[in-house]
Tab-separated table of C-alpha atoms and ligand atoms in Angstrom:
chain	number	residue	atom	x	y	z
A	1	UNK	CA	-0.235	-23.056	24.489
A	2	UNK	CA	-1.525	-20.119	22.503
A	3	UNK	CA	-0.965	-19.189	19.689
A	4	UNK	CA	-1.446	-15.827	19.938
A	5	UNK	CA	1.351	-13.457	18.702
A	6	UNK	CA	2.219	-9.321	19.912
A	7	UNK	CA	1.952	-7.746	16.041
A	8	UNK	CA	3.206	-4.269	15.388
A	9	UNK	CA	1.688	-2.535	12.541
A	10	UNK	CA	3.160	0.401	11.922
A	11	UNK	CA	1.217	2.872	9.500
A	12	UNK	CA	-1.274	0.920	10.797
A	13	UNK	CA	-4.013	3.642	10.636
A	14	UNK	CA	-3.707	3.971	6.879
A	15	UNK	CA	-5.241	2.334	4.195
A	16	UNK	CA	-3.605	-0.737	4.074
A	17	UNK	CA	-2.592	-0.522	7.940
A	18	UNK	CA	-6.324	-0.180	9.718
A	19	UNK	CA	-7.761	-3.263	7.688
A	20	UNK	CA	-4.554	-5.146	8.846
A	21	UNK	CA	-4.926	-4.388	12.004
A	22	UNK	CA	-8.902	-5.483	12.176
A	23	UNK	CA	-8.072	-9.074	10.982
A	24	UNK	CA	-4.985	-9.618	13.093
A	25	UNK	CA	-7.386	-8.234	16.279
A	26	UNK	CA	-10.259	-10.329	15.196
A	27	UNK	CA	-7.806	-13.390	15.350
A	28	UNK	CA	-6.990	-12.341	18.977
A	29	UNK	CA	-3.495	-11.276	18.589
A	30	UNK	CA	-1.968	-8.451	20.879
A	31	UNK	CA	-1.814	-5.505	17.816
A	32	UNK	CA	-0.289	-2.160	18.476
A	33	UNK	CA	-0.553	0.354	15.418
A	34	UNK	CA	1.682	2.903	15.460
A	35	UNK	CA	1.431	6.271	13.486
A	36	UNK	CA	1.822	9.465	12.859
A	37	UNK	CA	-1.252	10.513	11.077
A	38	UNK	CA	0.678	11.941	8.268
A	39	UNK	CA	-2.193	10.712	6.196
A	40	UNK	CA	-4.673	8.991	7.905
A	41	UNK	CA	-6.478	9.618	10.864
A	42	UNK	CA	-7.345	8.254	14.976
A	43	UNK	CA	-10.958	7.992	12.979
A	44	UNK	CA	-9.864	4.718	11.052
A	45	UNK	CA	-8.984	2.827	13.739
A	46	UNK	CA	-11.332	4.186	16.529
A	47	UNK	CA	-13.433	1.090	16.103
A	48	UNK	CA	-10.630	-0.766	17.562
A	49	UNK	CA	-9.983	1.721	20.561
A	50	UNK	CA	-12.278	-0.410	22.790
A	51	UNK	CA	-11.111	-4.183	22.133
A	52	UNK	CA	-8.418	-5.330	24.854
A	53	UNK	CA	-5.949	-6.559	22.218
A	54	UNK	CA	-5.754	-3.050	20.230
A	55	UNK	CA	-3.525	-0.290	21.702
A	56	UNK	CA	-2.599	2.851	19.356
A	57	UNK	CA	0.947	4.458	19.685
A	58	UNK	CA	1.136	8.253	18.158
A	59	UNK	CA	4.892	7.869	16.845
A	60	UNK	CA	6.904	8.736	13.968
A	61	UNK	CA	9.105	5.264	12.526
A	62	UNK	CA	11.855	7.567	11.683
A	63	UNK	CA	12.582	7.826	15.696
A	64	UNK	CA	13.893	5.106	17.802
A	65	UNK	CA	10.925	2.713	19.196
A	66	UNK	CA	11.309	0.253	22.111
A	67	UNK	CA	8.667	-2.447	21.931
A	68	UNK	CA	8.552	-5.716	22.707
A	69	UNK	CA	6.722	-7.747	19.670
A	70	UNK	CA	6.916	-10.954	17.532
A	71	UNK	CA	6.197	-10.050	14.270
A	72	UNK	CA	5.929	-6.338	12.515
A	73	UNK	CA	4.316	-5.340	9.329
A	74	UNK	CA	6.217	-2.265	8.326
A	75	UNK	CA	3.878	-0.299	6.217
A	76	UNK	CA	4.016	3.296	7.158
A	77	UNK	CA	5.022	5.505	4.250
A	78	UNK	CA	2.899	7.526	2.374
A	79	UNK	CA	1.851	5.935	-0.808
A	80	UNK	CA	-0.013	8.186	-2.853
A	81	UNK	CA	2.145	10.260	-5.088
A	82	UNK	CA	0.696	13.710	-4.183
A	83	UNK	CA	1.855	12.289	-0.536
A	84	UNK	CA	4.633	11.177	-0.646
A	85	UNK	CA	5.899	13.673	-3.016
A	86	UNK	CA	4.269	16.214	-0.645
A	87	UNK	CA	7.618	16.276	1.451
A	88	UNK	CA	10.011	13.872	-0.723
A	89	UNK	CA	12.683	14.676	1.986
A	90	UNK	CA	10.677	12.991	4.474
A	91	UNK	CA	9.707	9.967	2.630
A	92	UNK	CA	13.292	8.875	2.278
A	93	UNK	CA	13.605	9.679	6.174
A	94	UNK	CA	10.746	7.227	6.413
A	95	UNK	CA	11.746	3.984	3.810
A	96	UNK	CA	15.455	4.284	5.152
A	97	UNK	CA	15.522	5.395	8.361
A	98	UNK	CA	11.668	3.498	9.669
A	99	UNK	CA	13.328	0.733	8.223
A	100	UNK	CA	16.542	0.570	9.838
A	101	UNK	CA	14.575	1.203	13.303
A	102	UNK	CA	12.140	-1.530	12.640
A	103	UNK	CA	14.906	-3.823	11.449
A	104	UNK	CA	16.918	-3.003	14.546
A	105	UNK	CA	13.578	-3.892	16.890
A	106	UNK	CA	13.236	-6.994	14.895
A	107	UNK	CA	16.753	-8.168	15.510
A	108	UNK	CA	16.178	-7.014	19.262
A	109	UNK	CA	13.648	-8.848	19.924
A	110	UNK	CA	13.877	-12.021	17.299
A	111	UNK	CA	11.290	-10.859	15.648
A	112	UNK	CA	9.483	-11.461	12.026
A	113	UNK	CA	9.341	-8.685	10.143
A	114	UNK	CA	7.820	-7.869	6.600
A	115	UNK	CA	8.348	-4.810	4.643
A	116	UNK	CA	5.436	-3.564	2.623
A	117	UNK	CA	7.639	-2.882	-0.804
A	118	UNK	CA	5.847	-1.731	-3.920
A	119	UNK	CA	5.499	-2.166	-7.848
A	120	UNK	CA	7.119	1.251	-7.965
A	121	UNK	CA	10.434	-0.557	-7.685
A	122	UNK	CA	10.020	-1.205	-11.399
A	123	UNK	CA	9.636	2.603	-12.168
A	124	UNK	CA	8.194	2.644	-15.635
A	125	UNK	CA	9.147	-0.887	-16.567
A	126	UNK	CA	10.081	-2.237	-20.120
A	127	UNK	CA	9.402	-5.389	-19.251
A	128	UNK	CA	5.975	-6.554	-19.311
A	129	UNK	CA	4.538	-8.498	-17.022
A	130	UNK	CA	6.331	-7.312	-14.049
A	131	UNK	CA	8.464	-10.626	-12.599
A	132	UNK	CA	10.399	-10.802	-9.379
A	133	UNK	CA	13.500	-10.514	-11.026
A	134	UNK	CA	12.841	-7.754	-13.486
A	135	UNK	CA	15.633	-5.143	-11.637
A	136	UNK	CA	13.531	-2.183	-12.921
A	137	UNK	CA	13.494	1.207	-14.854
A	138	UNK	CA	13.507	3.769	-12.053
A	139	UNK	CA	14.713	7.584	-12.465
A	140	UNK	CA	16.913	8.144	-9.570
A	141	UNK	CA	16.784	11.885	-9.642
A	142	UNK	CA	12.859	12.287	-10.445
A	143	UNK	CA	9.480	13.378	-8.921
A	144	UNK	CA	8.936	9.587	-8.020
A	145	UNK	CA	12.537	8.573	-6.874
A	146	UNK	CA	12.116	9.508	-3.082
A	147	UNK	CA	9.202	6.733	-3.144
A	148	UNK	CA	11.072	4.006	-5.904
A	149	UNK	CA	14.191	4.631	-4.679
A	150	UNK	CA	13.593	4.971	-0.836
A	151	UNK	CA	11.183	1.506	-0.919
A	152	UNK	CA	14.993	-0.202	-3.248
A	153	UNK	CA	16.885	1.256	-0.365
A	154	UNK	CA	15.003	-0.469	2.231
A	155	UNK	CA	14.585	-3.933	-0.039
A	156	UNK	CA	18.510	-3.523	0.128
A	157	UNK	CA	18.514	-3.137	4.086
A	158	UNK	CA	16.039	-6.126	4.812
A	159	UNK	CA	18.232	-8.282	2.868
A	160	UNK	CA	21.401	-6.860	4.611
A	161	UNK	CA	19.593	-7.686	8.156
A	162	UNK	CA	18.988	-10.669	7.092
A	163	UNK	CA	22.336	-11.933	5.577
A	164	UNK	CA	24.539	-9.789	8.297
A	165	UNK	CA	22.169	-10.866	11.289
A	166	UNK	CA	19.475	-13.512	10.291
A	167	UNK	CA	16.874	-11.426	11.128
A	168	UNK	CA	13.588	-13.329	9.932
A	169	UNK	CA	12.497	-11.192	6.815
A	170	UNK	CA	9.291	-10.984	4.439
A	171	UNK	CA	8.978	-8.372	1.565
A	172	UNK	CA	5.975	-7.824	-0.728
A	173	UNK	CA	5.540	-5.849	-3.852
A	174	UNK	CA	2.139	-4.618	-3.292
A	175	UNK	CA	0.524	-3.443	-6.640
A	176	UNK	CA	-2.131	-0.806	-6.470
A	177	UNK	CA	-4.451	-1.752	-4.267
A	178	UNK	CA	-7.827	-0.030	-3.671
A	179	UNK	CA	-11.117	-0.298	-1.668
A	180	UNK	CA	-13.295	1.194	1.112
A	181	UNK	CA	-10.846	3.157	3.334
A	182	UNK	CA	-8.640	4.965	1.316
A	183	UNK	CA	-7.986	8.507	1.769
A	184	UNK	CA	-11.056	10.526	-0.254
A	185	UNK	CA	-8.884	13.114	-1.146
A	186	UNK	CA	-5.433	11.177	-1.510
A	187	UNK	CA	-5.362	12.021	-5.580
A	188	UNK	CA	-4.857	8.449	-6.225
A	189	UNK	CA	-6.987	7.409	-9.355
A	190	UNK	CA	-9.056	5.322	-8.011
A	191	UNK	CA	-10.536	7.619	-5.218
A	192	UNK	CA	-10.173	10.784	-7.529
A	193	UNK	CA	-12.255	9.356	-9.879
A	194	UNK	CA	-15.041	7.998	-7.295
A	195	UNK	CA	-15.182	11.250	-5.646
A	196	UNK	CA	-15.795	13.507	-8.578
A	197	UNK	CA	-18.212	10.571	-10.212
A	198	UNK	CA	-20.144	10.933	-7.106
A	199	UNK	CA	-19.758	14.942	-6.760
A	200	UNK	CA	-21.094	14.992	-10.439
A	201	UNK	CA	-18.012	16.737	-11.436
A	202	UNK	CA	-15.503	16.269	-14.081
A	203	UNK	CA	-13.396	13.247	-14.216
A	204	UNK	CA	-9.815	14.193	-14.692
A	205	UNK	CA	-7.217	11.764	-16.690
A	206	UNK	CA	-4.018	12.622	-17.094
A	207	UNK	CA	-2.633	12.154	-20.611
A	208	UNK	CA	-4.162	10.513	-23.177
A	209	UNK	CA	-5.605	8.119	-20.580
A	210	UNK	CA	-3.812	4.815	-22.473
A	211	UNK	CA	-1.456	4.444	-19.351
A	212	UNK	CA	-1.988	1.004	-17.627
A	213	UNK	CA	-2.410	-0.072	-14.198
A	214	UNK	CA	-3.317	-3.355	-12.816
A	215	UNK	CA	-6.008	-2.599	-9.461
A	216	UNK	CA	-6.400	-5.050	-6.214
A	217	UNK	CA	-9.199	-5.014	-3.997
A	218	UNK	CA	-7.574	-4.334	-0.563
A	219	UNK	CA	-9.279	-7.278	1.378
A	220	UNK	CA	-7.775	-9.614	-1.415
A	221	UNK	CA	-4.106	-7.608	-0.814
A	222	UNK	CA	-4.235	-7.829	3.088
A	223	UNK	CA	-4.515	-11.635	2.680
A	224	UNK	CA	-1.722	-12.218	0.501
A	225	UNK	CA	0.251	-9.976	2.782
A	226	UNK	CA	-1.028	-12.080	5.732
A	227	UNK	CA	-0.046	-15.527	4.332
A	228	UNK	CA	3.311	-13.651	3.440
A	229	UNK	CA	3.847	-13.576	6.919
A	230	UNK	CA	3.000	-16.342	8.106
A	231	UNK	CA	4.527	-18.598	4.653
A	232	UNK	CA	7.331	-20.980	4.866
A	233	UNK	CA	10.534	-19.706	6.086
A	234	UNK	CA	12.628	-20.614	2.702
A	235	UNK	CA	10.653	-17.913	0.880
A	236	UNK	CA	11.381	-14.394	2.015
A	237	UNK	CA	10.429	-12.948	-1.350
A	238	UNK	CA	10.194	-10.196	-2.641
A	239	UNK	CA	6.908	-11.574	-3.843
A	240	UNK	CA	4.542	-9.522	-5.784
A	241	UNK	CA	1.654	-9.294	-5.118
A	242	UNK	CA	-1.531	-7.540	-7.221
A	243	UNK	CA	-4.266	-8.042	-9.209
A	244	UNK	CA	-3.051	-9.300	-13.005
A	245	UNK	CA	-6.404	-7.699	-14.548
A	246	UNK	CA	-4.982	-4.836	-16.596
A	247	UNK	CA	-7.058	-1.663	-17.324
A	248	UNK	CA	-6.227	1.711	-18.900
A	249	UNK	CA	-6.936	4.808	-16.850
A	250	UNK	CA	-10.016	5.350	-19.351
A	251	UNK	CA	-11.303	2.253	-19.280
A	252	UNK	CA	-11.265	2.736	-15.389
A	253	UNK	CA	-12.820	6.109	-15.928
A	254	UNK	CA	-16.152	4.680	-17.776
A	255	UNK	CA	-16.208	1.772	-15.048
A	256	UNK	CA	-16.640	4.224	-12.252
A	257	UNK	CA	-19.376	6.910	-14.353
A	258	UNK	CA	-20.782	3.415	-15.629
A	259	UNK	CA	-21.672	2.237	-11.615
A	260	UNK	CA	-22.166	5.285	-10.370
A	261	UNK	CA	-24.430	6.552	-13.329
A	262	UNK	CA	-22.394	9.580	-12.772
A	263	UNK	CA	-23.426	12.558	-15.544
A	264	UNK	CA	-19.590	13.631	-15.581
A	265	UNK	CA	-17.294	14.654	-18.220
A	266	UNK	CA	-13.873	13.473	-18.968
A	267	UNK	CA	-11.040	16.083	-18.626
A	268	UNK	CA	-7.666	15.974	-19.718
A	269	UNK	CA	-4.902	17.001	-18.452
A	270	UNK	CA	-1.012	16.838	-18.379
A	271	UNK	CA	0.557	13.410	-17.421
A	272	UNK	CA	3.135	13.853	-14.182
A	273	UNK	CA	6.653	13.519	-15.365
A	274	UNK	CA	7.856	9.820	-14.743
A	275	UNK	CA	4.424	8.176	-14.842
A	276	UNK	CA	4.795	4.532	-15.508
A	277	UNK	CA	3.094	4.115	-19.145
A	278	UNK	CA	2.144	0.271	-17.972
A	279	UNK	CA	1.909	-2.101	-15.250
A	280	UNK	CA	0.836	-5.616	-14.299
A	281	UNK	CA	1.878	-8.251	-11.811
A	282	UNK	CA	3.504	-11.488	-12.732
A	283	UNK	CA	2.129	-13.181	-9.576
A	284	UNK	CA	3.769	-16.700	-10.539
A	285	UNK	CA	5.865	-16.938	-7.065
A	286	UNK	CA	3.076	-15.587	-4.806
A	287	UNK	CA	0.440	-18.789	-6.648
A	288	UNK	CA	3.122	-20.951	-6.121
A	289	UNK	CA	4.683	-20.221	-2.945
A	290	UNK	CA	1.847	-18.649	-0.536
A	291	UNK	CA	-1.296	-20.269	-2.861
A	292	UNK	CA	-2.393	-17.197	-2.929
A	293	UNK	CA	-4.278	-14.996	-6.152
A	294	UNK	CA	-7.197	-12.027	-5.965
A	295	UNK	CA	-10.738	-13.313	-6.241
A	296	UNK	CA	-12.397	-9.422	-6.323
A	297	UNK	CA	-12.752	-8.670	-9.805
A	298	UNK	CA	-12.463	-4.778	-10.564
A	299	UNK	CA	-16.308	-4.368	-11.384
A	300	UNK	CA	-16.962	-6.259	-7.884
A	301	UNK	CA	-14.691	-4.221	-5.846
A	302	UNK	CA	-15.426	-0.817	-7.422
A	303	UNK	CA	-18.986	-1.178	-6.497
A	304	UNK	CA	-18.295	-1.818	-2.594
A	305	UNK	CA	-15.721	0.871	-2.958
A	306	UNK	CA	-18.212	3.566	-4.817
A	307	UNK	CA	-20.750	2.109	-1.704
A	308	UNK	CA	-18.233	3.222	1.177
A	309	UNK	CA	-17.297	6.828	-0.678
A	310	UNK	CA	-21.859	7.569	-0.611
A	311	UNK	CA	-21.680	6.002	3.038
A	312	UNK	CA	-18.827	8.803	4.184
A	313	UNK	CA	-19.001	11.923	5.398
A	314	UNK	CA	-16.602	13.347	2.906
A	315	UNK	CA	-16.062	16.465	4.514
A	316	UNK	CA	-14.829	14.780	7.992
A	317	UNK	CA	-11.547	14.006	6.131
A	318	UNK	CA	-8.231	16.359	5.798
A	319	UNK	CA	-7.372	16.928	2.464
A	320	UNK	CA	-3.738	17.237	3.624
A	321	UNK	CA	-2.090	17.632	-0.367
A	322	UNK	CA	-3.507	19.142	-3.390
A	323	UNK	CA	-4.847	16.195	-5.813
A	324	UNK	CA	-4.231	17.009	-8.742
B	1	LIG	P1	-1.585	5.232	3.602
B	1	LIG	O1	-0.959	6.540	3.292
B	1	LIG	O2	-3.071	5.161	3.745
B	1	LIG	O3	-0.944	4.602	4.915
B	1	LIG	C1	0.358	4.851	5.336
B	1	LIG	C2	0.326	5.105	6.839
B	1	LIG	O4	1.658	5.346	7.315
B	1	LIG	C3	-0.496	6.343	7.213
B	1	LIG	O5	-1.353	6.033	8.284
B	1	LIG	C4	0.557	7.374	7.617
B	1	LIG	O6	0.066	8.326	8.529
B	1	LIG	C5	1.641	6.475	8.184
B	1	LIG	N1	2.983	7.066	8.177
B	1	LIG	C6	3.604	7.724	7.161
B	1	LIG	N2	4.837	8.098	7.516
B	1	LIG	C7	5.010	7.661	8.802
B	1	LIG	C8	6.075	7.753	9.741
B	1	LIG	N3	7.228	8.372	9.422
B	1	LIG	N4	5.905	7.211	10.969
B	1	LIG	C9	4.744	6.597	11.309
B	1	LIG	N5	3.693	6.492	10.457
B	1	LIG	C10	3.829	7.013	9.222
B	1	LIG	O7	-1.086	4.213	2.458
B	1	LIG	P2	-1.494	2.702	2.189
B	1	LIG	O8	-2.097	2.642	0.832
B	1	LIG	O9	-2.241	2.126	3.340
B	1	LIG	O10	-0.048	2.041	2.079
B	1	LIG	C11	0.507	1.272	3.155
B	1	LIG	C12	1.851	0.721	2.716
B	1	LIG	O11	1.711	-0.096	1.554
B	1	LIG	C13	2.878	1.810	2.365
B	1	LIG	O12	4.149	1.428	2.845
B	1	LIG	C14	2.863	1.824	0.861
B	1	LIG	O13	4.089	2.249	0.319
B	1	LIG	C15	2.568	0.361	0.524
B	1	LIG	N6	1.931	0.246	-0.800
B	1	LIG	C16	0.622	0.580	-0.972
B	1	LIG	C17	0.062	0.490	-2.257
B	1	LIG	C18	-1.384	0.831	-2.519
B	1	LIG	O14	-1.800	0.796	-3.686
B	1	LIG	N7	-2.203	1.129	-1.552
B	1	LIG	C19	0.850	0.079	-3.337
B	1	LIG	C20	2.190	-0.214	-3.107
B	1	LIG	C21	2.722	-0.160	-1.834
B	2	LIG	N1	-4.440	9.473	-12.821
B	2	LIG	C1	-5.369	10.108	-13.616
B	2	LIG	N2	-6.244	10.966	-13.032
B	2	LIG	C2	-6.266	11.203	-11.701
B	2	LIG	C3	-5.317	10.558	-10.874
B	2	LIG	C4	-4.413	9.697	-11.475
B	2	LIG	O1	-5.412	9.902	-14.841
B	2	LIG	O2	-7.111	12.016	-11.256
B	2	LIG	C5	-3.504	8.526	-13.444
B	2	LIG	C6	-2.022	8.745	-13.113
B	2	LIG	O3	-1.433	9.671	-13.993
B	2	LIG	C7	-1.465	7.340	-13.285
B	2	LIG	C8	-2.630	6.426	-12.871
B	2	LIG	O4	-3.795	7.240	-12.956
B	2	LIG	O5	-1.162	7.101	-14.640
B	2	LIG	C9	-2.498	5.881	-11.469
B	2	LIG	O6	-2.225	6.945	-10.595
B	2	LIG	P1	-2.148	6.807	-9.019
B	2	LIG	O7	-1.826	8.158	-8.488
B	2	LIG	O8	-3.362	6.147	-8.509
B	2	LIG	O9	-0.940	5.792	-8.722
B	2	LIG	P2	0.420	5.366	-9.431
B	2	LIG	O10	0.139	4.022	-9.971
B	2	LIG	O11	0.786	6.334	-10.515
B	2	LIG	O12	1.409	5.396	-8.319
């Protein structure tokens, strides 16, 4: 019998999304991405276009979706904070109501489904390490809170699906998570600081640059999210998952002009209200449960990273937001 599944990813041209969907179509499953190209574009998956088992749907999650599938990996959402702050209005649409839609499909059809939840449900946490059960620190009426809060709200719906319904449920706390793929121009720190490195312009931290944040190579992240998936059915999570390694935003800074031998300057400027002041995975549950931690050190995965930003065309991507 096979064994192969029909996977919906939806955000599946993003970041996170198009590498998903490579190494679920290199394992022969029947993948369907479905987007909207809010911020990504047909270019990261056209690779796929041609395979048999790869079919892209132009569709926005916050509208009623009839598929028939066995498992969905519900990722779209912007993720970037000068996206998903770009319309905060819709980004709530898109946790609550992309959720509720995907959870209704999953009940539908009996499907798996696993949400892609986020550190950001810890807001700016006083509790450090992050665990599992740490219930957060968010500002409910900030910048941040349509992300935070519309990622809690749809933690709170999987689990309702699940208790009211038994619909089969995963959720992961995905830490941030960088690597070859991500949007040049999404004003995320890690591609910021790459792109001006390599432009030989200044490198821009904001505040005093002692903030913390803990950075996963994205080919170590889509596996964890993978074995999520496919993990025993006792553990639905939320499970973080991230790389422990904790850096401040100026130690990343000298990284990046340190492998790029970049000439740049660093800038200051004003930190964004709300901006977590430190942050780093317990990943306990996610060792113990899924057997599962990042091998990509930082230094490792910055240098294929900084490799993929010279390989690009820069100027063949949208900058749809201002950066900074
Ligand atoms: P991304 O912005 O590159 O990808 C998100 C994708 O979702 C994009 O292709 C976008 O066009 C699509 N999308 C947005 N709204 C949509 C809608 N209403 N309908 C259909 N498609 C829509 O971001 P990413 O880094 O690949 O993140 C993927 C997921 O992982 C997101 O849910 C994000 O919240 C989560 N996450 C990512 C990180 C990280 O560091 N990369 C950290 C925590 C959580
Ligand atoms: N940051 C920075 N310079 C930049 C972009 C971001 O100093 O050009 C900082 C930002 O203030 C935050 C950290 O880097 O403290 C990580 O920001 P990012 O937008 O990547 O994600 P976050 O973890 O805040 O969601």
């Amino acid at each position: 019998m096979s064994t192969n599944k029909r996977i919906l990813v939806t955000g599946g041209a993003g970041f996170l999304g198009s590498h998903l969907c490579e190494r679920l179509v290199d394992q022969g499953h029947d993948v369907v991405c479905v987007d909207n190209f809010f911020t990504s574009q047909k270019t990261n998956v056209a690779h796929l276009l041609g395979r048999p088992n790869f079919e892209l749907v132009r569709h926005d999650i916050i509208h009623p979706l009839w598929l028939e599938v066995d498992e969905i990996y519900n990722l779209a959402c912007p993720a970037a904070p000068g996206h998903y702050q770009y319309n905060p209005i819709k980004t709530m649409k898109t946790s609550v109501m992309g959720a509720i839609n995907m959870l209704g499909m999953a009940k539908r059809c009996r499907a798996k489904i696993l949400q892609a939840s986020t550190s950001e449900v810890y807001g700016d946490p006083d509790v450090h390490p992050q665990p599992e059960s740490y219930r957060g620190n968010v500002n409910p009426i900030g910048p941040r809170a349509c992300y935070d809060e519309g990622k809690r709200a749809a933690e709170t719906l999987f689990m309702d699906y699940h208790r009211m319904n038994n619909v089969r449920i995963r959720m992961v706390r995905i830490f941030n998570t960088y690597g070859p793929g991500m949007h040049p121009y999404d004003g995320r720190v890690v591609s910021n600081f790459v792109r001006q490195a390599l432009a030989g312009e200044d490198i821009t931290i904001f505040g005093e640059g002692d903030q913390t944040r803990s950075f996963c190579y994205r080919d170590d992240l889509i596996e964890g999210i993978m074995r999520m998936m496919n993990g025993p059915d006792e553990f639905l999570g939320p499970v973080n998952l991230g790389n422990p390694g904790e850096f401040t935003i100026k130690q990343l800074a000298e990284l990046v002009i340190e492998l790029t031998g970049a000439k740049s300057k660093l800038v200051y400027r004003p930190l964004p209200a709300d901006d977590p002041t430190q942050r780093k995975p317990d990943i306990t549950l996610a060792k113990k449960h899924l057997k599962w931690e990042p091998s990509i050190p930082l230094r490792d995965g910055l240098k294929k990273t900084i490799d993929w930003f010279r390989s690009i065309d820069i100027a063949s991507f949208r900058a749809p937001t201002p950066n900074f």
